[in-house]
Amino acid sequence: MGVVRFTLWLILLIPQLSFANSSLNMRVGVTDISENVYQLHMIIFMICCVIGIIVFGLMFWAIFHHRKSKGVKPAQFHESTKIEILWTAIPFVILIGMAVPATKALIAMEDTSKADLTIKVTGSQWKWHYEYLTYQGKKGDVDFYSIMSTSQDQITNKEGKGEHYLLEVDKPLVIPTDKKVRFLITSDDVIHSWWVPDFAVKKDANPGFINEAWARVNTPGTYRGQCAELCGKDHGFMPVVVVAKKPTEFDAWLIESQKEKQNEAQADQALLSQTLSKEELMTLGQQVYMSSCAACHQPTGLGIPGVFPALKSSPIALGDVNAHIDMVLHGTPGTAMQAFAKQLTLKQLAAIVTYERNAWDNNMGDVVQPSQIKARIGGDE
Amino acid sequence: MNSITQDNESTQEQLDQIKTQEGVSITDHDDTHTEHHHGPEKGIKRWLYTTNHKDIGSMYLVFSLVMFLIGGSMAMVIRAELFQPGLQLVDPHFFNQMTTVHGLIMVFGAVMPAFVGLANWMVPLMIGAPDMALPRMNNWSFWILPFAFAILLGSLFMEGGGPAFGWTFYAPLSTTYSNDNTALFVFAIHIMGMSSIMGAINVIVTIVNMRAPGMTWMKLPLFVWTWLITAFLLIAVMPVLAGTVTMVLTDKYFGTSFFNAMGGGDPVMFQHIFWFFGHPEVYIMILPAFGIVSSIIPAFSRKKLFGYASMVYATASIAFLSFIVWAHHMFTTGMPLAGELFFMYTTMLISVPTGVKVFNWVATMWRGSLSFEVPMLFAIAFVVLFTIGGFSGLMLAITPADFQYHDTYFVVAHFHYVLVTGAIFSIMAGVYYWLPKWTGNMFDIALAKWHFWLSLVSVNVLFFPMHFVGLAGMPRRIPDYALQFADFNAIISIGGFAFGLSQLLFVVVVYKCIKGGDKVPAKVWDAAEGLEWEVDSPAPYHTFETPPKIKN
Amino acid sequence: MTSQGKLIRNLAFACIGMFAFAFALVPLYDVFCDITGLNGKPSLEQAKVSETIDTSRIVDVGFITHIQNKAPFKVSADQAVISVQPGAMSKVVFKAKNISSENRMMQAVPSISPGLAAKYMHKIECFCFNQQALAAGEEADLALMFYIDTALPIEIEELTLSYTVFDITQSGQMGSSQGASK
C-alpha cells in the first residue's frame, strides 16, 4: 500500500518538475540571479514535498489501518520526551539546510560593482516613466512614458484579444544585454512595484524615496511584467515591457532615440507657427483622450461620481479656456489628476483641450492651438 | 490573585469569593437566580439585553455566519469577473472595493467573531465557570459589531463607493489618494477593534479567575489555552491597529504627515506599523483553530492528545515569534541585507513550533481507534490542508524567492489555505462537534457529509491552481489578466462557485439542527473528554452554578 | 481592589499602552532607520567638517531630482555624477526655477540609495534644510556641500542622492497634505 501511494505521489509531482517556464511554474528567467532564485525555489519545494509525503503518508497509514471499524483498540501512549525533542531538532536542522542556499542567493543579489547603465523608473497612476540617466559615464538624455497599448475595445470584449493582451506597451524599456543595468525606482503618487519575472526583479516604487535594483540580462528578447502593488483603479493595466538588445544594437537605438527627441523638440517649435484645423485636433484629441484621460473620466466624459469628476458640462470644460489648459498642464495636487505638461506633446495637449471643450455636447466651439499651450507652460527653452 | 488562580480546596467558598469580589456581576448573578427557573426572556429583549454567555456566543456565531455569506458573495463577484479575461461584469474600481471589503469582512467579520462566539460558548463550559467574568461588557462587545459592519458595508453605497485600497490600506493610497469613505472605514475599524479588545479582556479574566477548583493550568483544555494566548495577542496588537488607522485619519484630514514624504514622513513606515499588527493578527486567526482541532482529534482517535505540554509551549512560542517577523510581508520595499536575513531566519523559525503541532496531531492519531464523524473529517482536512499552507508559507519566507512570489496569486493561495482550509475548516469542525451539545439535536449527518466532501473538493479546485498562476506571474488584486492565465482562472472560478454553493448546505444543516433532530445524550461523542460533555444536551441556560469537581 | 479588578485594570492599561506604543513607533522607526539605513533617509542636520580624507578610493555620487508630478519647478544638478574621495568636501549646484506664474514654496526631500550609505552622507550646506521661496519665474542656484564619511563600507562604490521636490505653497509649511479628491 505504502509503495503504491508513494508512486502515486511521484506521478503527481514529476510533471511539476519539468514545467519550468510554462504557465505552471516560476520562470527560470534570463539573468544569473533569476536562475539562482529558480533553483532555490525548486530546492525548497522539493524539501516541502518530501516532508509532506512522510507526514501525510504516516497520517494516511493511520487512517487506513488504525480504524475503530477494524476493531483496533487504542494505544495508551500520549507523550515521549525523546520523540518530541527529535521532531523539534530535525526540522531545525532542515531549516539550516534551507537557510544556507537562501543566504548565498541573497548575498549574490548584492552586486557591488558599478553599473554600466542607470535608468530611473518612475511609477505613476497608471504608467511607467523611464529616464536614461547615465550610460557608460555619459548622460543618457532619453526619457519617455510607457503606457499600456491594449485597446479599450479588447478589454471590454468588443474586439478579439491580441497575443500579448494587457502585457504590451507603446514604448518598451530598451536595455543592453551583458551589461549591468541599475534601476533607480521611485513614484509620483502612490506605491507601485516594478516587476519583471524574467529578471527576478521586484522593487517597490515609494513616493519621495528611491529604491535600487539591478539586472544583467544574458539573452536578447522581450520580457514582460506588471505592476505588483495595488495602486488604485487601473492597477491591473500598467504592464512593464523590457526589450533586451545586444550592446551594439542598443547603442544604435540610444543614438536614434536621442535624435528623435531633438526632432520632436524641433517639430514642437515648428508647430507654434501653425494653425491646426478643428477636425484634426478633434480626431487626435479623441485618440489621446482615450489613452490618457478615459481611464478616470471615462470615454463618455461622465467620470465616476464621487471618485473622478465628470467633464461633460463641467465648470472647467465650460469655463475659462486658460483655467482648463492649466488644469491639464499642472493637475490638481493631492488627487489622481496628473500634470500632463511633461507627458504629452504640445499638439496632443492642444488636441485634448479642444476635444474636451467640444465633445459630449460641451460644444464650446473653442479651438486651442499649440502656441496657446506653449504660452501657458511658460517661456523657458 | 494567586489564591484564586491556584488550586483551592474549598469549592463553595471560592465561588462565593468570586461572586463577592466581582462587583459587576453580583447583581447579574442575582438576576440569574430569579430567572433560573423561568429560563431566558422571550422575544427580542432576550437577545438585546442578554448577559448569558451562551446567548452571546450564539449571536456571535450567527453574526459570523451572516458575514461569511456576505463576504463570500463578494468573492463570488470577484471570481465571476475573473472567470474570463476582459472586463465583463464590474468596473475595476468596484472590483477593488470587492477585494478590499471581502478581506475586511472575512477577517474581522467572519473568522474573528466566530472564534469569539466559540470562546463564549465553550470557555465557561470547559473550565467549569457559570458565565464569562464580565457579562455586561460581553453584551456590549457583541452589540457594537453590527454597527461597525453596517458602517463598512454602508460605505459601499456612498458616492464613489467603499474602501478600494486593499484590506491592508497602504498609505498613501488610503490617505491622499482615497475618497471620504476612508473616514467611515477608520470608524468601522475602531469599533471592531474595541469589540475585539473587550472580548479579549473578558476571556483573560474569565480564564484567570473563574476556573473551577482543581482546574489547574496544565489541565486546561487546549482550546482554552490557545484562546488565552490569542487574547493576549489581541490586547497587544488591536490597539496598534487603532493607532495606525488614527494616523491614516489625521494624515488625510488633519494635516499630519506620518506617511507623507513631503512633510518628512515615510509611506514605508505605514507598512511597518501595519504589519506589526498584521502578523500577530494572522496568528489570532489560527491559534484558536489549533485548540479546536486539538480537542477533536483525540476524541475521535479515542486516545489522549499526544504531547499536551509541548502543544502549550509551541502555541506560546508561535505567539512570541509572531512579533518579530512582520517585515517578511515587505521584502520588496527595499531593506538592507541584514534586515532581510533577520526576518527570513525568524520567519523560518516559526515552522518549528508549527511542525511540532502537526506531528503531535499525527502522533495522536497513530495507533488510535479512529472513526470518521463529520467533525473529525473537517479536522483531518484541516491538518492536511493547513500544512500545505504552511509549506507555501515556508517557501514565502525565503527572501530571494519571495521577490518572485510577493503580491502574486501564490500569496493568495497561501493565505487562503491557512485561512479557509485552516481557520474556517476548524470553525466548521468545531461547530459540528459542539452543535449537538448546543441544540440537543444531532445534525443531519448525510447532509453534513455532503457539505464536507463538496467543500473539500471545491476548495482545492478553487485554491490549488492559484499556486500555479501565481508562480507563472499573475499579480493579485487585478480585475483582468493576460491570456496565458485564462484556463486556470476559469477552473478557479468554477471551484469558487462550487465552494460558495456548498456553504449553503452548511446553513441548511445548522438550521435543521436548531429546529429539531435526533435527541443526543450529554456525552454526544463516545470518547470526547472535557467538562462540556458533563452538562445536559442541550446545555441548560445556566450551567456550573456550583463548580464541578475536577477528576485527577 | 480585588484581584479581578486589578487584572482588568492592568489589561486596560496594557491596551492604552499599546495604543501609545503605535505612536511611539514613529520616532522609534526614525531612530531605527538612522542606525540601519533602512529607508535611505539622510540626516537633515548640518554636519561638522571632516578631518581626514581617504585618498585610497573613489566613490561615484550621482544626483537625480524628481519633481513630484504637480510641482511647477525645474530643478537639476549641474553635474549628473561626480567622483569623490571619502572625507573630501564637494560642492554641487542645483539650478532651480519656478515655471509657474505665481510665487511658490519649494521643499526638497532627500533620499539615498543604497539605504545603507545614508548615514555616511554628511551635508554641510543643503537647500533641503529649509523651504525655498521662489517668486514667479524666478531662477536660483541652490548649493549642496557635502562629504562622504571615510567610514563608508568599502563595498559601496556608487551611491545616488535623489531629491524629490514638492510644492508646499498651499500647505504653507512642512507637515501638511491635501485632503480628499473632490
PDB file of N, CA and C in Angstrom, chain B residues 148-216:
ATOM      1  N   ALA B 148     -20.470  48.474  13.408  1.00  0.00           N
ATOM      2  CA  ALA B 148     -19.221  48.612  12.665  1.00  0.00           C
ATOM      3  C   ALA B 148     -19.397  48.123  11.230  1.00  0.00           C
ATOM      4  N   PHE B 149     -20.048  46.967  11.104  1.00  0.00           N
ATOM      5  CA  PHE B 149     -20.164  46.408   9.754  1.00  0.00           C
ATOM      6  C   PHE B 149     -21.242  47.107   8.956  1.00  0.00           C
ATOM      7  N   ALA B 150     -22.239  47.674   9.632  1.00  0.00           N
ATOM      8  CA  ALA B 150     -23.218  48.478   8.908  1.00  0.00           C
ATOM      9  C   ALA B 150     -22.525  49.688   8.296  1.00  0.00           C
ATOM     10  N   ILE B 151     -21.607  50.302   9.056  1.00  0.00           N
ATOM     11  CA  ILE B 151     -20.873  51.458   8.531  1.00  0.00           C
ATOM     12  C   ILE B 151     -20.019  51.036   7.342  1.00  0.00           C
ATOM     13  N   LEU B 152     -19.299  49.934   7.527  1.00  0.00           N
ATOM     14  CA  LEU B 152     -18.395  49.486   6.463  1.00  0.00           C
ATOM     15  C   LEU B 152     -19.172  49.133   5.194  1.00  0.00           C
ATOM     16  N   LEU B 153     -20.229  48.341   5.370  1.00  0.00           N
ATOM     17  CA  LEU B 153     -20.998  47.931   4.190  1.00  0.00           C
ATOM     18  C   LEU B 153     -21.765  49.112   3.612  1.00  0.00           C
ATOM     19  N   GLY B 154     -22.227  50.002   4.493  1.00  0.00           N
ATOM     20  CA  GLY B 154     -22.946  51.178   4.024  1.00  0.00           C
ATOM     21  C   GLY B 154     -22.086  52.035   3.115  1.00  0.00           C
ATOM     22  N   SER B 155     -20.780  52.076   3.422  1.00  0.00           N
ATOM     23  CA  SER B 155     -19.916  52.940   2.622  1.00  0.00           C
ATOM     24  C   SER B 155     -19.860  52.479   1.163  1.00  0.00           C
ATOM     25  N   LEU B 156     -20.204  51.207   0.927  1.00  0.00           N
ATOM     26  CA  LEU B 156     -20.227  50.729  -0.462  1.00  0.00           C
ATOM     27  C   LEU B 156     -21.277  51.466  -1.287  1.00  0.00           C
ATOM     28  N   PHE B 157     -22.298  51.967  -0.604  1.00  0.00           N
ATOM     29  CA  PHE B 157     -23.386  52.626  -1.326  1.00  0.00           C
ATOM     30  C   PHE B 157     -23.211  54.125  -1.395  1.00  0.00           C
ATOM     31  N   MET B 158     -22.102  54.615  -0.821  1.00  0.00           N
ATOM     32  CA  MET B 158     -21.821  56.051  -0.907  1.00  0.00           C
ATOM     33  C   MET B 158     -21.445  56.422  -2.327  1.00  0.00           C
ATOM     34  N   GLU B 159     -21.516  57.712  -2.602  1.00  0.00           N
ATOM     35  CA  GLU B 159     -20.998  58.195  -3.871  1.00  0.00           C
ATOM     36  C   GLU B 159     -19.496  57.917  -3.896  1.00  0.00           C
ATOM     37  N   GLY B 160     -19.056  57.258  -4.949  1.00  0.00           N
ATOM     38  CA  GLY B 160     -17.628  56.930  -5.020  1.00  0.00           C
ATOM     39  C   GLY B 160     -17.310  55.582  -4.410  1.00  0.00           C
ATOM     40  N   GLY B 161     -18.284  54.969  -3.752  1.00  0.00           N
ATOM     41  CA  GLY B 161     -18.102  53.604  -3.283  1.00  0.00           C
ATOM     42  C   GLY B 161     -17.325  53.489  -1.989  1.00  0.00           C
ATOM     43  N   GLY B 162     -17.106  52.247  -1.598  1.00  0.00           N
ATOM     44  CA  GLY B 162     -16.444  51.958  -0.334  1.00  0.00           C
ATOM     45  C   GLY B 162     -14.946  51.973  -0.473  1.00  0.00           C
ATOM     46  N   PRO B 163     -14.244  51.534   0.572  1.00  0.00           N
ATOM     47  CA  PRO B 163     -12.787  51.499   0.520  1.00  0.00           C
ATOM     48  C   PRO B 163     -12.307  50.617  -0.630  1.00  0.00           C
ATOM     49  N   ALA B 164     -11.324  51.093  -1.369  1.00  0.00           N
ATOM     50  CA  ALA B 164     -10.853  50.362  -2.552  1.00  0.00           C
ATOM     51  C   ALA B 164      -9.337  50.234  -2.521  1.00  0.00           C
ATOM     52  N   PHE B 165      -8.758  50.287  -1.313  1.00  0.00           N
ATOM     53  CA  PHE B 165      -7.296  50.309  -1.240  1.00  0.00           C
ATOM     54  C   PHE B 165      -6.724  49.010  -0.670  1.00  0.00           C
ATOM     55  N   GLY B 166      -7.481  47.932  -0.731  1.00  0.00           N
ATOM     56  CA  GLY B 166      -6.989  46.668  -0.196  1.00  0.00           C
ATOM     57  C   GLY B 166      -7.196  46.628   1.306  1.00  0.00           C
ATOM     58  N   TRP B 167      -7.348  45.412   1.870  1.00  0.00           N
ATOM     59  CA  TRP B 167      -7.623  45.363   3.318  1.00  0.00           C
ATOM     60  C   TRP B 167      -6.403  45.843   4.100  1.00  0.00           C
ATOM     61  N   THR B 168      -5.232  45.887   3.424  1.00  0.00           N
ATOM     62  CA  THR B 168      -4.022  46.364   4.090  1.00  0.00           C
ATOM     63  C   THR B 168      -3.904  47.889   4.060  1.00  0.00           C
ATOM     64  N   PHE B 169      -4.798  48.554   3.371  1.00  0.00           N
ATOM     65  CA  PHE B 169      -4.872  50.033   3.249  1.00  0.00           C
ATOM     66  C   PHE B 169      -3.536  50.752   3.319  1.00  0.00           C
ATOM     67  N   TYR B 170      -2.633  50.393   2.398  1.00  0.00           N
ATOM     68  CA  TYR B 170      -1.333  51.060   2.360  1.00  0.00           C
ATOM     69  C   TYR B 170      -1.483  52.552   2.055  1.00  0.00           C
ATOM     70  N   ALA B 171      -0.806  53.381   2.859  1.00  0.00           N
ATOM     71  CA  ALA B 171      -0.692  54.799   2.536  1.00  0.00           C
ATOM     72  C   ALA B 171       0.319  54.904   1.383  1.00  0.00           C
ATOM     73  N   PRO B 172       0.226  55.898   0.535  1.00  0.00           N
ATOM     74  CA  PRO B 172      -0.740  56.997   0.510  1.00  0.00           C
ATOM     75  C   PRO B 172      -2.016  56.689  -0.291  1.00  0.00           C
ATOM     76  N   LEU B 173      -2.184  55.444  -0.757  1.00  0.00           N
ATOM     77  CA  LEU B 173      -3.410  55.133  -1.497  1.00  0.00           C
ATOM     78  C   LEU B 173      -4.634  55.330  -0.605  1.00  0.00           C
ATOM     79  N   SER B 174      -4.470  55.062   0.698  1.00  0.00           N
ATOM     80  CA  SER B 174      -5.612  55.188   1.595  1.00  0.00           C
ATOM     81  C   SER B 174      -5.699  56.577   2.208  1.00  0.00           C
ATOM     82  N   THR B 175      -4.687  57.420   1.995  1.00  0.00           N
ATOM     83  CA  THR B 175      -4.753  58.766   2.583  1.00  0.00           C
ATOM     84  C   THR B 175      -5.016  59.782   1.488  1.00  0.00           C
ATOM     85  N   THR B 176      -3.934  60.287   0.892  1.00  0.00           N
ATOM     86  CA  THR B 176      -4.072  61.348  -0.097  1.00  0.00           C
ATOM     87  C   THR B 176      -4.941  60.948  -1.280  1.00  0.00           C
ATOM     88  N   TYR B 177      -4.871  59.682  -1.680  1.00  0.00           N
ATOM     89  CA  TYR B 177      -5.500  59.287  -2.930  1.00  0.00           C
ATOM     90  C   TYR B 177      -6.809  58.535  -2.746  1.00  0.00           C
ATOM     91  N   SER B 178      -7.456  58.685  -1.615  1.00  0.00           N
ATOM     92  CA  SER B 178      -8.710  57.964  -1.418  1.00  0.00           C
ATOM     93  C   SER B 178      -9.877  58.927  -1.306  1.00  0.00           C
ATOM     94  N   ASN B 179     -11.068  58.355  -1.232  1.00  0.00           N
ATOM     95  CA  ASN B 179     -12.278  59.167  -1.062  1.00  0.00           C
ATOM     96  C   ASN B 179     -12.561  59.389   0.407  1.00  0.00           C
ATOM     97  N   ASP B 180     -13.676  60.045   0.641  1.00  0.00           N
ATOM     98  CA  ASP B 180     -14.060  60.280   2.036  1.00  0.00           C
ATOM     99  C   ASP B 180     -14.522  59.008   2.734  1.00  0.00           C
ATOM    100  N   ASN B 181     -14.677  57.913   1.994  1.00  0.00           N
ATOM    101  CA  ASN B 181     -15.058  56.665   2.655  1.00  0.00           C
ATOM    102  C   ASN B 181     -13.984  56.219   3.632  1.00  0.00           C
ATOM    103  N   THR B 182     -12.757  56.771   3.492  1.00  0.00           N
ATOM    104  CA  THR B 182     -11.692  56.429   4.439  1.00  0.00           C
ATOM    105  C   THR B 182     -12.131  56.712   5.870  1.00  0.00           C
ATOM    106  N   ALA B 183     -12.836  57.828   6.060  1.00  0.00           N
ATOM    107  CA  ALA B 183     -13.270  58.187   7.413  1.00  0.00           C
ATOM    108  C   ALA B 183     -14.187  57.099   7.972  1.00  0.00           C
ATOM    109  N   LEU B 184     -15.133  56.646   7.134  1.00  0.00           N
ATOM    110  CA  LEU B 184     -16.045  55.600   7.598  1.00  0.00           C
ATOM    111  C   LEU B 184     -15.293  54.311   7.879  1.00  0.00           C
ATOM    112  N   PHE B 185     -14.359  54.006   6.992  1.00  0.00           N
ATOM    113  CA  PHE B 185     -13.537  52.811   7.169  1.00  0.00           C
ATOM    114  C   PHE B 185     -12.811  52.863   8.516  1.00  0.00           C
ATOM    115  N   VAL B 186     -12.233  54.031   8.822  1.00  0.00           N
ATOM    116  CA  VAL B 186     -11.476  54.172  10.067  1.00  0.00           C
ATOM    117  C   VAL B 186     -12.394  53.976  11.279  1.00  0.00           C
ATOM    118  N   PHE B 187     -13.595  54.585  11.218  1.00  0.00           N
ATOM    119  CA  PHE B 187     -14.500  54.432  12.363  1.00  0.00           C
ATOM    120  C   PHE B 187     -14.920  52.973  12.520  1.00  0.00           C
ATOM    121  N   ALA B 188     -15.197  52.328  11.394  1.00  0.00           N
ATOM    122  CA  ALA B 188     -15.603  50.919  11.465  1.00  0.00           C
ATOM    123  C   ALA B 188     -14.501  50.090  12.113  1.00  0.00           C
ATOM    124  N   ILE B 189     -13.256  50.325  11.699  1.00  0.00           N
ATOM    125  CA  ILE B 189     -12.141  49.556  12.265  1.00  0.00           C
ATOM    126  C   ILE B 189     -12.000  49.842  13.757  1.00  0.00           C
ATOM    127  N   HIS B 190     -12.177  51.109  14.134  1.00  0.00           N
ATOM    128  CA  HIS B 190     -12.088  51.448  15.560  1.00  0.00           C
ATOM    129  C   HIS B 190     -13.097  50.648  16.377  1.00  0.00           C
ATOM    130  N   ILE B 191     -14.324  50.572  15.857  1.00  0.00           N
ATOM    131  CA  ILE B 191     -15.369  49.863  16.616  1.00  0.00           C
ATOM    132  C   ILE B 191     -15.054  48.379  16.689  1.00  0.00           C
ATOM    133  N   MET B 192     -14.628  47.800  15.545  1.00  0.00           N
ATOM    134  CA  MET B 192     -14.270  46.374  15.558  1.00  0.00           C
ATOM    135  C   MET B 192     -13.145  46.130  16.553  1.00  0.00           C
ATOM    136  N   GLY B 193     -12.179  47.046  16.570  1.00  0.00           N
ATOM    137  CA  GLY B 193     -11.041  46.891  17.473  1.00  0.00           C
ATOM    138  C   GLY B 193     -11.493  46.916  18.923  1.00  0.00           C
ATOM    139  N   MET B 194     -12.375  47.863  19.246  1.00  0.00           N
ATOM    140  CA  MET B 194     -12.871  47.938  20.624  1.00  0.00           C
ATOM    141  C   MET B 194     -13.580  46.658  21.012  1.00  0.00           C
ATOM    142  N   SER B 195     -14.402  46.172  20.080  1.00  0.00           N
ATOM    143  CA  SER B 195     -15.122  44.933  20.351  1.00  0.00           C
ATOM    144  C   SER B 195     -14.146  43.799  20.642  1.00  0.00           C
ATOM    145  N   SER B 196     -13.114  43.673  19.798  1.00  0.00           N
ATOM    146  CA  SER B 196     -12.151  42.585  19.990  1.00  0.00           C
ATOM    147  C   SER B 196     -11.418  42.737  21.314  1.00  0.00           C
ATOM    148  N   ILE B 197     -11.037  43.968  21.650  1.00  0.00           N
ATOM    149  CA  ILE B 197     -10.284  44.175  22.881  1.00  0.00           C
ATOM    150  C   ILE B 197     -11.140  43.811  24.087  1.00  0.00           C
ATOM    151  N   MET B 198     -12.407  44.259  24.074  1.00  0.00           N
ATOM    152  CA  MET B 198     -13.280  43.922  25.204  1.00  0.00           C
ATOM    153  C   MET B 198     -13.463  42.408  25.311  1.00  0.00           C
ATOM    154  N   GLY B 199     -13.640  41.777  24.144  1.00  0.00           N
ATOM    155  CA  GLY B 199     -13.777  40.325  24.145  1.00  0.00           C
ATOM    156  C   GLY B 199     -12.544  39.657  24.734  1.00  0.00           C
ATOM    157  N   ALA B 200     -11.373  40.181  24.366  1.00  0.00           N
ATOM    158  CA  ALA B 200     -10.122  39.580  24.828  1.00  0.00           C
ATOM    159  C   ALA B 200      -9.960  39.743  26.337  1.00  0.00           C
ATOM    160  N   ILE B 201     -10.273  40.935  26.846  1.00  0.00           N
ATOM    161  CA  ILE B 201     -10.170  41.165  28.292  1.00  0.00           C
ATOM    162  C   ILE B 201     -11.076  40.180  29.033  1.00  0.00           C
ATOM    163  N   ASN B 202     -12.283  40.032  28.483  1.00  0.00           N
ATOM    164  CA  ASN B 202     -13.250  39.136  29.104  1.00  0.00           C
ATOM    165  C   ASN B 202     -12.718  37.696  29.159  1.00  0.00           C
ATOM    166  N   VAL B 203     -12.149  37.255  28.065  1.00  0.00           N
ATOM    167  CA  VAL B 203     -11.640  35.877  28.016  1.00  0.00           C
ATOM    168  C   VAL B 203     -10.518  35.698  29.036  1.00  0.00           C
ATOM    169  N   ILE B 204      -9.609  36.663  29.080  1.00  0.00           N
ATOM    170  CA  ILE B 204      -8.472  36.523  30.002  1.00  0.00           C
ATOM    171  C   ILE B 204      -8.970  36.477  31.444  1.00  0.00           C
ATOM    172  N   VAL B 205      -9.830  37.440  31.797  1.00  0.00           N
ATOM    173  CA  VAL B 205     -10.294  37.493  33.180  1.00  0.00           C
ATOM    174  C   VAL B 205     -11.056  36.212  33.536  1.00  0.00           C
ATOM    175  N   THR B 206     -11.854  35.741  32.590  1.00  0.00           N
ATOM    176  CA  THR B 206     -12.595  34.506  32.848  1.00  0.00           C
ATOM    177  C   THR B 206     -11.647  33.339  33.113  1.00  0.00           C
ATOM    178  N   ILE B 207     -10.664  33.197  32.243  1.00  0.00           N
ATOM    179  CA  ILE B 207      -9.786  32.026  32.371  1.00  0.00           C
ATOM    180  C   ILE B 207      -8.921  32.141  33.625  1.00  0.00           C
ATOM    181  N   VAL B 208      -8.457  33.354  33.922  1.00  0.00           N
ATOM    182  CA  VAL B 208      -7.574  33.504  35.079  1.00  0.00           C
ATOM    183  C   VAL B 208      -8.346  33.317  36.379  1.00  0.00           C
ATOM    184  N   ASN B 209      -9.562  33.875  36.456  1.00  0.00           N
ATOM    185  CA  ASN B 209     -10.242  33.948  37.749  1.00  0.00           C
ATOM    186  C   ASN B 209     -11.354  32.937  37.968  1.00  0.00           C
ATOM    187  N   MET B 210     -11.873  32.337  36.931  1.00  0.00           N
ATOM    188  CA  MET B 210     -13.119  31.611  37.128  1.00  0.00           C
ATOM    189  C   MET B 210     -13.012  30.116  36.874  1.00  0.00           C
ATOM    190  N   ARG B 211     -11.806  29.608  36.836  1.00  0.00           N
ATOM    191  CA  ARG B 211     -11.672  28.170  36.656  1.00  0.00           C
ATOM    192  C   ARG B 211     -12.223  27.443  37.890  1.00  0.00           C
ATOM    193  N   ALA B 212     -12.839  26.302  37.638  1.00  0.00           N
ATOM    194  CA  ALA B 212     -13.359  25.515  38.751  1.00  0.00           C
ATOM    195  C   ALA B 212     -12.190  25.044  39.609  1.00  0.00           C
ATOM    196  N   PRO B 213     -12.442  24.821  40.888  1.00  0.00           N
ATOM    197  CA  PRO B 213     -11.357  24.353  41.748  1.00  0.00           C
ATOM    198  C   PRO B 213     -10.771  23.069  41.175  1.00  0.00           C
ATOM    199  N   GLY B 214      -9.455  22.983  41.202  1.00  0.00           N
ATOM    200  CA  GLY B 214      -8.807  21.777  40.684  1.00  0.00           C
ATOM    201  C   GLY B 214      -8.490  21.865  39.209  1.00  0.00           C
ATOM    202  N   MET B 215      -9.038  22.884  38.527  1.00  0.00           N
ATOM    203  CA  MET B 215      -8.726  23.057  37.103  1.00  0.00           C
ATOM    204  C   MET B 215      -7.411  23.831  37.022  1.00  0.00           C
ATOM    205  N   THR B 216      -6.315  23.124  37.143  1.00  0.00           N
ATOM    206  CA  THR B 216      -5.006  23.796  37.157  1.00  0.00           C
ATOM    207  C   THR B 216      -4.605  24.154  35.727  1.00  0.00           C
TER     208      THR B 216
END
